[in-house]
PDB file of C-alpha atoms in Angstrom:
ATOM      1  CA  MET A 172       3.973 -28.712 184.305  1.00 84.00           C
ATOM      2  CA  GLU A 173       6.883 -27.238 186.268  1.00 87.00           C
ATOM      3  CA  ALA A 174       6.233 -28.864 189.642  1.00 90.00           C
ATOM      4  CA  ARG A 175       5.396 -32.324 188.279  1.00 89.00           C
ATOM      5  CA  PRO A 176       6.679 -32.478 184.667  1.00 91.00           C
ATOM      6  CA  ASP A 177       6.097 -36.243 184.386  1.00 92.00           C
ATOM      7  CA  ALA A 178       2.467 -36.076 185.515  1.00 92.00           C
ATOM      8  CA  LEU A 179      -0.688 -35.690 183.460  1.00 94.00           C
ATOM      9  CA  PRO A 180      -2.672 -32.566 184.419  1.00 91.00           C
ATOM     10  CA  LEU A 181      -6.285 -32.899 185.559  1.00 93.00           C
ATOM     11  CA  PRO A 182      -8.049 -29.515 185.419  1.00 86.00           C
ATOM     12  CA  CYS A 183     -10.611 -28.844 188.150  1.00 87.00           C
ATOM     13  CA  PHE A 184     -13.186 -26.086 188.418  1.00 81.00           C
ATOM     14  CA  SER A 185     -12.443 -25.160 192.032  1.00 84.00           C
ATOM     15  CA  PHE A 186      -9.904 -25.793 194.787  1.00 88.00           C
ATOM     16  CA  GLU A 187     -12.441 -28.054 196.522  1.00 90.00           C
ATOM     17  CA  ASP A 188     -12.830 -30.103 193.336  1.00 92.00           C
ATOM     18  CA  ALA A 189      -9.054 -30.536 193.130  1.00 93.00           C
ATOM     19  CA  LEU A 190      -8.916 -31.802 196.719  1.00 94.00           C
ATOM     20  CA  ASP A 191     -11.830 -34.158 196.056  1.00 94.00           C
ATOM     21  CA  ALA A 192     -10.018 -35.552 193.000  1.00 96.00           C
ATOM     22  CA  VAL A 193      -7.123 -36.611 195.245  1.00 95.00           C
ATOM     23  CA  LYS A 194      -9.427 -38.042 197.919  1.00 94.00           C
ATOM     24  CA  ASP A 195     -11.351 -40.007 195.265  1.00 93.00           C
ATOM     25  CA  GLY A 196      -8.165 -41.382 193.731  1.00 94.00           C
ATOM     26  CA  ARG A 197      -8.622 -39.611 190.391  1.00 95.00           C
ATOM     27  CA  ALA A 198      -5.416 -37.639 190.965  1.00 96.00           C
ATOM     28  CA  GLY A 199      -2.227 -38.346 192.871  1.00 94.00           C
ATOM     29  CA  HIS A 200      -1.619 -34.761 193.936  1.00 94.00           C
ATOM     30  CA  ALA A 201      -3.392 -31.417 194.052  1.00 95.00           C
ATOM     31  CA  ILE A 202      -1.455 -28.192 193.547  1.00 94.00           C
ATOM     32  CA  ILE A 203      -3.192 -25.266 195.246  1.00 92.00           C
ATOM     33  CA  PRO A 204      -2.032 -21.615 195.269  1.00 90.00           C
ATOM     34  CA  ILE A 205      -2.088 -20.265 198.803  1.00 88.00           C
ATOM     35  CA  GLU A 206      -0.348 -16.868 198.760  1.00 87.00           C
ATOM     36  CA  ASN A 207       0.860 -14.211 196.352  1.00 82.00           C
ATOM     37  CA  SER A 208       3.686 -11.742 196.931  1.00 81.00           C
ATOM     38  CA  GLN A 209       1.513  -8.810 195.803  1.00 73.00           C
ATOM     39  CA  HIS A 210      -2.009  -9.689 196.815  1.00 72.00           C
ATOM     40  CA  GLY A 211      -1.682 -11.945 199.850  1.00 75.00           C
ATOM     41  CA  ARG A 212      -3.833 -14.987 200.520  1.00 77.00           C
ATOM     42  CA  VAL A 213      -5.187 -16.925 197.539  1.00 75.00           C
ATOM     43  CA  ALA A 214      -6.872 -20.063 198.837  1.00 69.00           C
ATOM     44  CA  ASP A 215      -8.264 -20.466 202.338  1.00 74.00           C
ATOM     45  CA  ILE A 216      -6.066 -23.506 202.789  1.00 74.00           C
ATOM     46  CA  HIS A 217      -6.437 -23.374 206.578  1.00 73.00           C
ATOM     47  CA  PHE A 218     -10.161 -24.082 206.051  1.00 76.00           C
ATOM     48  CA  LEU A 219      -9.832 -26.462 203.103  1.00 80.00           C
ATOM     49  CA  LEU A 220      -6.957 -28.664 204.206  1.00 78.00           C
ATOM     50  CA  PRO A 221      -8.029 -29.778 207.711  1.00 77.00           C
ATOM     51  CA  GLU A 222     -11.439 -30.773 206.376  1.00 78.00           C
ATOM     52  CA  SER A 223      -9.955 -32.653 203.418  1.00 83.00           C
ATOM     53  CA  GLY A 224      -7.730 -34.975 205.416  1.00 85.00           C
ATOM     54  CA  LEU A 225      -4.912 -34.442 202.896  1.00 92.00           C
ATOM     55  CA  THR A 226      -1.283 -33.757 203.737  1.00 92.00           C
ATOM     56  CA  ILE A 227       1.112 -31.115 202.398  1.00 93.00           C
ATOM     57  CA  VAL A 228       4.005 -33.001 200.777  1.00 92.00           C
ATOM     58  CA  GLY A 229       5.667 -30.192 198.840  1.00 92.00           C
ATOM     59  CA  GLU A 230       5.637 -26.579 197.714  1.00 94.00           C
ATOM     60  CA  HIS A 231       6.285 -24.743 194.462  1.00 95.00           C
ATOM     61  CA  PHE A 232       7.031 -21.088 193.715  1.00 95.00           C
ATOM     62  CA  LEU A 233       5.855 -19.784 190.353  1.00 91.00           C
ATOM     63  CA  PRO A 234       6.584 -16.339 188.853  1.00 90.00           C
ATOM     64  CA  ILE A 235       3.245 -14.949 187.688  1.00 86.00           C
ATOM     65  CA  HIS A 236       3.008 -13.019 184.431  1.00 91.00           C
ATOM     66  CA  HIS A 237      -0.342 -11.860 183.107  1.00 94.00           C
ATOM     67  CA  ALA A 238      -1.360 -10.835 179.602  1.00 97.00           C
ATOM     68  CA  LEU A 239      -4.238  -8.666 178.447  1.00 98.00           C
ATOM     69  CA  MET A 240      -6.121 -10.397 175.644  1.00 98.00           C
ATOM     70  CA  GLY A 241      -9.335 -10.270 173.669  1.00 97.00           C
ATOM     71  CA  VAL A 242     -10.917 -11.016 170.304  1.00 97.00           C
ATOM     72  CA  GLY A 243      -9.086  -7.881 169.132  1.00 93.00           C
ATOM     73  CA  LYS A 244      -6.390  -5.633 170.563  1.00 93.00           C
ATOM     74  CA  GLY A 245      -8.778  -3.181 172.201  1.00 87.00           C
ATOM     75  CA  PRO A 246      -9.281  -0.596 173.496  1.00 94.00           C
ATOM     76  CA  PHE A 247     -11.171  -2.493 176.185  1.00 97.00           C
ATOM     77  CA  GLU A 248     -13.906  -1.082 178.381  1.00 97.00           C
ATOM     78  CA  ALA A 249     -13.837  -3.980 180.847  1.00 97.00           C
ATOM     79  CA  VAL A 250     -11.770  -7.091 181.532  1.00 97.00           C
ATOM     80  CA  TYR A 251     -12.614 -10.369 183.240  1.00 98.00           C
ATOM     81  CA  SER A 252     -10.246 -12.335 185.443  1.00 97.00           C
ATOM     82  CA  HIS A 253      -9.837 -14.022 188.812  1.00 91.00           C
ATOM     83  CA  PRO A 254      -9.887 -11.473 191.685  1.00 91.00           C
ATOM     84  CA  GLN A 255      -6.230 -12.280 192.420  1.00 87.00           C
ATOM     85  CA  ALA A 256      -5.136 -11.419 188.880  1.00 92.00           C
ATOM     86  CA  LEU A 257      -7.249  -8.261 188.915  1.00 95.00           C
ATOM     87  CA  GLY A 258      -5.636  -7.242 192.203  1.00 91.00           C
ATOM     88  CA  GLN A 259      -2.154  -7.929 190.845  1.00 90.00           C
ATOM     89  CA  SER A 260      -2.914  -5.681 187.833  1.00 94.00           C
ATOM     90  CA  ARG A 261      -5.028  -3.015 189.539  1.00 94.00           C
ATOM     91  CA  PHE A 262      -2.731  -0.066 188.795  1.00 95.00           C
ATOM     92  CA  PHE A 263      -2.424  -1.094 185.146  1.00 96.00           C
ATOM     93  CA  LEU A 264      -6.220  -1.205 184.825  1.00 97.00           C
ATOM     94  CA  ARG A 265      -6.792   2.028 186.732  1.00 96.00           C
ATOM     95  CA  GLU A 266      -4.358   3.990 184.554  1.00 96.00           C
ATOM     96  CA  ARG A 267      -6.274   2.908 181.455  1.00 95.00           C
ATOM     97  CA  GLY A 268      -9.756   3.351 182.883  1.00 97.00           C
ATOM     98  CA  ILE A 269     -10.603  -0.335 182.354  1.00 97.00           C
ATOM     99  CA  VAL A 270     -13.339  -1.776 184.566  1.00 97.00           C
ATOM    100  CA  PRO A 271     -12.268  -5.006 186.376  1.00 97.00           C
ATOM    101  CA  LEU A 272     -14.884  -7.789 186.416  1.00 97.00           C
ATOM    102  CA  SER A 273     -14.469 -10.864 188.597  1.00 95.00           C
ATOM    103  CA  TYR A 274     -14.498 -14.389 187.151  1.00 94.00           C
ATOM    104  CA  ALA A 275     -13.947 -17.829 188.701  1.00 85.00           C
ATOM    105  CA  ASP A 276     -10.475 -18.280 187.203  1.00 86.00           C
ATOM    106  CA  THR A 277      -8.140 -16.725 184.633  1.00 92.00           C
ATOM    107  CA  ALA A 278      -8.456 -19.440 181.985  1.00 91.00           C
ATOM    108  CA  GLY A 279     -12.237 -19.424 182.352  1.00 92.00           C
ATOM    109  CA  ALA A 280     -12.235 -15.654 181.877  1.00 96.00           C
ATOM    110  CA  ALA A 281     -10.339 -16.047 178.600  1.00 97.00           C
ATOM    111  CA  ALA A 282     -12.780 -18.733 177.433  1.00 96.00           C
ATOM    112  CA  PHE A 283     -15.740 -16.508 178.372  1.00 97.00           C
ATOM    113  CA  VAL A 284     -14.362 -13.521 176.450  1.00 97.00           C
ATOM    114  CA  SER A 285     -13.749 -15.747 173.444  1.00 97.00           C
ATOM    115  CA  GLU A 286     -17.345 -17.009 173.571  1.00 96.00           C
ATOM    116  CA  ARG A 287     -18.799 -13.510 173.934  1.00 96.00           C
ATOM    117  CA  GLY A 288     -16.899 -12.210 170.906  1.00 96.00           C
ATOM    118  CA  ASP A 289     -17.244  -8.592 172.062  1.00 96.00           C
ATOM    119  CA  PRO A 290     -14.152  -6.547 171.066  1.00 96.00           C
ATOM    120  CA  LYS A 291     -14.719  -4.187 174.017  1.00 97.00           C
ATOM    121  CA  LEU A 292     -14.279  -7.016 176.533  1.00 97.00           C
ATOM    122  CA  GLY A 293     -10.874  -8.389 177.474  1.00 97.00           C
ATOM    123  CA  ALA A 294      -9.395 -10.944 179.839  1.00 98.00           C
ATOM    124  CA  ILE A 295      -6.304 -11.047 182.004  1.00 97.00           C
ATOM    125  CA  ALA A 296      -4.775 -14.506 181.950  1.00 96.00           C
ATOM    126  CA  PRO A 297      -1.505 -16.344 181.267  1.00 94.00           C
ATOM    127  CA  ALA A 298      -0.353 -15.864 177.680  1.00 94.00           C
ATOM    128  CA  ILE A 299      -0.995 -19.541 176.873  1.00 92.00           C
ATOM    129  CA  ALA A 300      -4.737 -18.926 177.363  1.00 95.00           C
ATOM    130  CA  ALA A 301      -4.790 -16.709 174.268  1.00 97.00           C
ATOM    131  CA  GLU A 302      -3.435 -19.582 172.200  1.00 95.00           C
ATOM    132  CA  LEU A 303      -5.884 -22.070 173.709  1.00 94.00           C
ATOM    133  CA  TYR A 304      -8.984 -19.914 173.191  1.00 96.00           C
ATOM    134  CA  GLY A 305      -8.110 -18.109 169.955  1.00 96.00           C
ATOM    135  CA  LEU A 306      -7.599 -14.652 171.460  1.00 97.00           C
ATOM    136  CA  THR A 307      -5.189 -11.880 170.543  1.00 97.00           C
ATOM    137  CA  ILE A 308      -2.697 -10.606 173.103  1.00 97.00           C
ATOM    138  CA  ALA A 309      -2.967  -6.832 173.370  1.00 97.00           C
ATOM    139  CA  GLU A 310      -0.225  -6.443 175.991  1.00 96.00           C
ATOM    140  CA  ARG A 311       2.071  -8.721 177.956  1.00 96.00           C
ATOM    141  CA  HIS A 312       3.318  -8.452 181.544  1.00 94.00           C
ATOM    142  CA  VAL A 313       0.427  -6.350 182.813  1.00 96.00           C
ATOM    143  CA  GLU A 314       1.113  -7.306 186.439  1.00 92.00           C
ATOM    144  CA  ASP A 315       2.047  -4.302 188.558  1.00 91.00           C
ATOM    145  CA  SER A 316       5.272  -5.835 189.913  1.00 86.00           C
ATOM    146  CA  ASP A 317       8.086  -7.573 188.066  1.00 82.00           C
ATOM    147  CA  ASP A 318       8.686  -9.949 190.981  1.00 83.00           C
ATOM    148  CA  ASN A 319       5.080 -11.152 191.198  1.00 82.00           C
ATOM    149  CA  MET A 320       5.287 -14.628 192.739  1.00 89.00           C
ATOM    150  CA  THR A 321       2.750 -17.204 193.921  1.00 89.00           C
ATOM    151  CA  ARG A 322       3.457 -19.986 196.372  1.00 93.00           C
ATOM    152  CA  PHE A 323       1.654 -23.299 195.823  1.00 94.00           C
ATOM    153  CA  VAL A 324       1.370 -26.269 198.163  1.00 93.00           C
ATOM    154  CA  ILE A 325       1.295 -29.838 196.853  1.00 94.00           C
ATOM    155  CA  LEU A 326      -1.175 -32.114 198.613  1.00 93.00           C
ATOM    156  CA  ALA A 327      -1.477 -35.899 198.739  1.00 93.00           C
ATOM    157  CA  ASP A 328      -3.801 -38.417 200.352  1.00 90.00           C
ATOM    158  CA  SER A 329      -1.111 -39.769 202.617  1.00 78.00           C
ATOM    159  CA  PRO A 330      -1.622 -40.854 206.241  1.00 61.00           C
ATOM    160  CA  THR A 331       1.989 -40.063 207.129  1.00 54.00           C
ATOM    161  CA  PHE A 332       4.196 -37.093 206.470  1.00 55.00           C
ATOM    162  CA  LEU A 333       6.833 -37.182 203.773  1.00 57.00           C
ATOM    163  CA  THR A 334      10.047 -38.446 205.303  1.00 65.00           C
ATOM    164  CA  VAL A 335      12.428 -35.520 205.545  1.00 77.00           C
ATOM    165  CA  GLU A 336      15.845 -35.827 207.159  1.00 76.00           C
ATOM    166  CA  ILE A 337      16.463 -33.798 210.288  1.00 78.00           C
ATOM    167  CA  GLY A 338      18.704 -30.855 209.432  1.00 76.00           C
ATOM    168  CA  SER A 339      17.688 -30.750 205.778  1.00 83.00           C
ATOM    169  CA  PRO A 340      16.006 -27.577 204.419  1.00 89.00           C
ATOM    170  CA  ALA A 341      12.366 -28.322 205.203  1.00 92.00           C
ATOM    171  CA  MET A 342       9.117 -26.684 206.256  1.00 94.00           C
ATOM    172  CA  THR A 343       6.465 -27.816 208.699  1.00 95.00           C
ATOM    173  CA  THR A 344       2.949 -26.396 208.454  1.00 94.00           C
ATOM    174  CA  PHE A 345       0.449 -26.601 211.293  1.00 94.00           C
ATOM    175  CA  ILE A 346      -2.701 -25.018 212.663  1.00 93.00           C
ATOM    176  CA  PHE A 347      -3.486 -24.323 216.289  1.00 94.00           C
ATOM    177  CA  GLU A 348      -6.125 -22.675 218.452  1.00 91.00           C
ATOM    178  CA  VAL A 349      -4.956 -20.769 221.489  1.00 89.00           C
ATOM    179  CA  LYS A 350      -6.752 -20.973 224.809  1.00 86.00           C
ATOM    180  CA  ASN A 351      -9.036 -18.032 225.524  1.00 82.00           C
ATOM    181  CA  ILE A 352      -6.859 -16.591 228.299  1.00 84.00           C
ATOM    182  CA  PRO A 353      -4.609 -13.501 228.516  1.00 86.00           C
ATOM    183  CA  ALA A 354      -1.220 -13.802 226.780  1.00 89.00           C
ATOM    184  CA  ALA A 355      -2.071 -17.235 225.331  1.00 88.00           C
ATOM    185  CA  LEU A 356      -0.558 -16.432 221.932  1.00 90.00           C
ATOM    186  CA  TYR A 357       2.540 -14.868 223.504  1.00 93.00           C
ATOM    187  CA  LYS A 358       3.120 -17.999 225.574  1.00 93.00           C
ATOM    188  CA  ALA A 359       2.395 -20.340 222.639  1.00 94.00           C
ATOM    189  CA  MET A 360       4.973 -18.506 220.507  1.00 94.00           C
ATOM    190  CA  GLY A 361       7.630 -18.338 223.198  1.00 94.00           C
ATOM    191  CA  GLY A 362       8.911 -21.843 222.571  1.00 95.00           C
ATOM    192  CA  PHE A 363       9.865 -21.086 218.983  1.00 97.00           C
ATOM    193  CA  ALA A 364      11.999 -18.112 220.031  1.00 95.00           C
ATOM    194  CA  THR A 365      13.715 -19.833 222.941  1.00 95.00           C
ATOM    195  CA  ASN A 366      14.480 -22.935 220.852  1.00 96.00           C
ATOM    196  CA  GLY A 367      15.743 -21.015 217.835  1.00 95.00           C
ATOM    197  CA  VAL A 368      13.007 -22.211 215.469  1.00 96.00           C
ATOM    198  CA  ASN A 369      12.250 -19.740 212.684  1.00 95.00           C
ATOM    199  CA  MET A 370       8.553 -19.110 212.023  1.00 96.00           C
ATOM    200  CA  THR A 371       8.114 -17.779 208.488  1.00 93.00           C
ATOM    201  CA  LYS A 372       4.334 -17.430 208.448  1.00 92.00           C
ATOM    202  CA  LEU A 373       1.660 -16.796 211.079  1.00 93.00           C
ATOM    203  CA  GLU A 374      -1.877 -15.992 209.991  1.00 89.00           C
ATOM    204  CA  SER A 375      -4.980 -15.717 212.148  1.00 87.00           C
ATOM    205  CA  TYR A 376      -8.518 -16.641 211.205  1.00 81.00           C
ATOM    206  CA  GLN A 377     -11.869 -17.127 212.902  1.00 76.00           C
ATOM    207  CA  GLN A 378     -13.865 -20.336 212.744  1.00 69.00           C
ATOM    208  CA  GLY A 379     -17.564 -20.154 213.529  1.00 63.00           C
ATOM    209  CA  THR A 380     -19.496 -17.129 214.739  1.00 61.00           C
ATOM    210  CA  SER A 381     -18.563 -16.940 218.413  1.00 61.00           C
ATOM    211  CA  PHE A 382     -15.315 -14.959 217.893  1.00 61.00           C
ATOM    212  CA  SER A 383     -14.299 -16.242 221.316  1.00 63.00           C
ATOM    213  CA  ALA A 384     -11.079 -17.926 220.195  1.00 63.00           C
ATOM    214  CA  THR A 385      -8.686 -17.453 217.326  1.00 78.00           C
ATOM    215  CA  ARG A 386      -7.092 -20.129 215.173  1.00 86.00           C
ATOM    216  CA  PHE A 387      -3.708 -19.693 213.530  1.00 92.00           C
ATOM    217  CA  TYR A 388      -2.014 -21.130 210.450  1.00 92.00           C
ATOM    218  CA  ALA A 389       1.789 -21.280 210.735  1.00 94.00           C
ATOM    219  CA  ASP A 390       4.892 -22.324 208.807  1.00 95.00           C
ATOM    220  CA  ILE A 391       8.189 -23.053 210.551  1.00 96.00           C
ATOM    221  CA  ILE A 392      11.597 -24.115 209.309  1.00 95.00           C
ATOM    222  CA  GLY A 393      12.392 -27.563 210.642  1.00 93.00           C
ATOM    223  CA  VAL A 394      11.242 -31.133 211.028  1.00 93.00           C
ATOM    224  CA  PRO A 395       9.437 -32.922 213.885  1.00 93.00           C
ATOM    225  CA  GLY A 396      11.995 -35.230 215.442  1.00 91.00           C
ATOM    226  CA  ASP A 397      14.492 -32.395 215.732  1.00 94.00           C
ATOM    227  CA  PRO A 398      14.652 -31.765 219.501  1.00 95.00           C
ATOM    228  CA  ALA A 399      14.355 -27.983 219.116  1.00 96.00           C
ATOM    229  CA  VAL A 400      11.283 -28.303 216.882  1.00 96.00           C
ATOM    230  CA  ASP A 401       9.706 -30.887 219.191  1.00 96.00           C
ATOM    231  CA  ARG A 402      10.204 -28.661 222.239  1.00 97.00           C
ATOM    232  CA  ALA A 403       8.743 -25.640 220.445  1.00 97.00           C
ATOM    233  CA  LEU A 404       5.697 -27.553 219.203  1.00 97.00           C
ATOM    234  CA  GLU A 405       5.179 -29.107 222.642  1.00 96.00           C
ATOM    235  CA  GLU A 406       5.163 -25.680 224.291  1.00 96.00           C
ATOM    236  CA  CYS A 407       2.783 -24.315 221.649  1.00 96.00           C
ATOM    237  CA  ALA A 408       0.455 -27.290 222.168  1.00 95.00           C
ATOM    238  CA  PHE A 409       0.509 -26.807 225.952  1.00 94.00           C
ATOM    239  CA  HIS A 410      -0.913 -23.294 225.566  1.00 93.00           C
ATOM    240  CA  SER A 411      -3.402 -24.308 222.849  1.00 93.00           C
ATOM    241  CA  LYS A 412      -6.732 -26.085 222.748  1.00 92.00           C
ATOM    242  CA  GLU A 413      -5.633 -27.928 219.625  1.00 91.00           C
ATOM    243  CA  LEU A 414      -2.538 -28.237 217.443  1.00 94.00           C
ATOM    244  CA  ARG A 415      -2.521 -30.201 214.212  1.00 92.00           C
ATOM    245  CA  ILE A 416       0.427 -30.664 211.843  1.00 92.00           C
ATOM    246  CA  LEU A 417      -0.656 -30.426 208.198  1.00 91.00           C
ATOM    247  CA  GLY A 418       2.606 -31.493 206.608  1.00 91.00           C
ATOM    248  CA  THR A 419       6.404 -31.603 206.648  1.00 93.00           C
ATOM    249  CA  TYR A 420       8.071 -31.169 203.267  1.00 93.00           C
ATOM    250  CA  PRO A 421      11.306 -30.049 201.544  1.00 92.00           C
ATOM    251  CA  GLN A 422      11.803 -26.348 200.952  1.00 92.00           C
ATOM    252  CA  ALA A 423      11.358 -25.287 197.339  1.00 90.00           C
ATOM    253  CA  ARG A 424      12.941 -21.942 198.166  1.00 88.00           C
ATOM    254  CA  LYS A 425      15.468 -21.115 200.851  1.00 86.00           C
ATOM    255  CA  ARG A 426      14.248 -19.150 203.871  1.00 79.00           C
ATOM    256  CA  GLY A 427      16.230 -17.454 206.587  1.00 60.00           C
ATOM    257  CA  THR A 428      17.648 -19.412 209.500  1.00 47.00           C
ATOM    258  CA  SER A 429      17.596 -16.849 212.311  1.00 41.00           C
ATOM    259  CA  ALA A 430      15.256 -17.378 215.234  1.00 40.00           C
ATOM    260  CA  GLY A 431      12.006 -15.436 215.293  1.00 40.00           C
TER     261      GLY A 431
END
């Protein structure tokens, strides 16, 4: 509703279902949470996105506020929620001796608690879920940090990247696999430092069972077509087995500009 206020929402059961809805033409965009300021990675977008063939065309930052709810106001012996929400509220739950129970998503947890009708079971979900599923809010803002924030990426079935002017505040996301030789990552990263391109995210992951080479997911500030960005990406590609750009898109939130 915030990122695309003029669009009609299409709820999907899983991240994969949301991506499939875009590929099938049932939706124009998918909005997928990828990282949280408290609890780290949300979706394995570096696995999901390359396989989907979709492109990142935007990002959205959403402050996350959770509410504790149930058929009554408690006390609760256990609460259901998505593992991310449970992790973002772990100190709150521990202080009260409430057992966290994992569920597929926050809204589904609220619906499940409503169906069960057990006053000893609660759910952690956005406050609107209580209204939708006829639950009572026992406590608001149960997240452990006031600045709890989740970053979402907006995906489209587009064969070309969103046109972004060189010099405008923009991000480029890509994945790459370094060669299995000494100092490969050091050499692949060198071009970003020497060309003054700021890398704001670098995350490693393994693909397959060989563990012989590591893949990386990265965000940089800048746009392909900018000579500095092109030189940095070219140097990274030279020291990599593969480099694939997943999207170039306007910044939704300002990042730093210093090289790193």
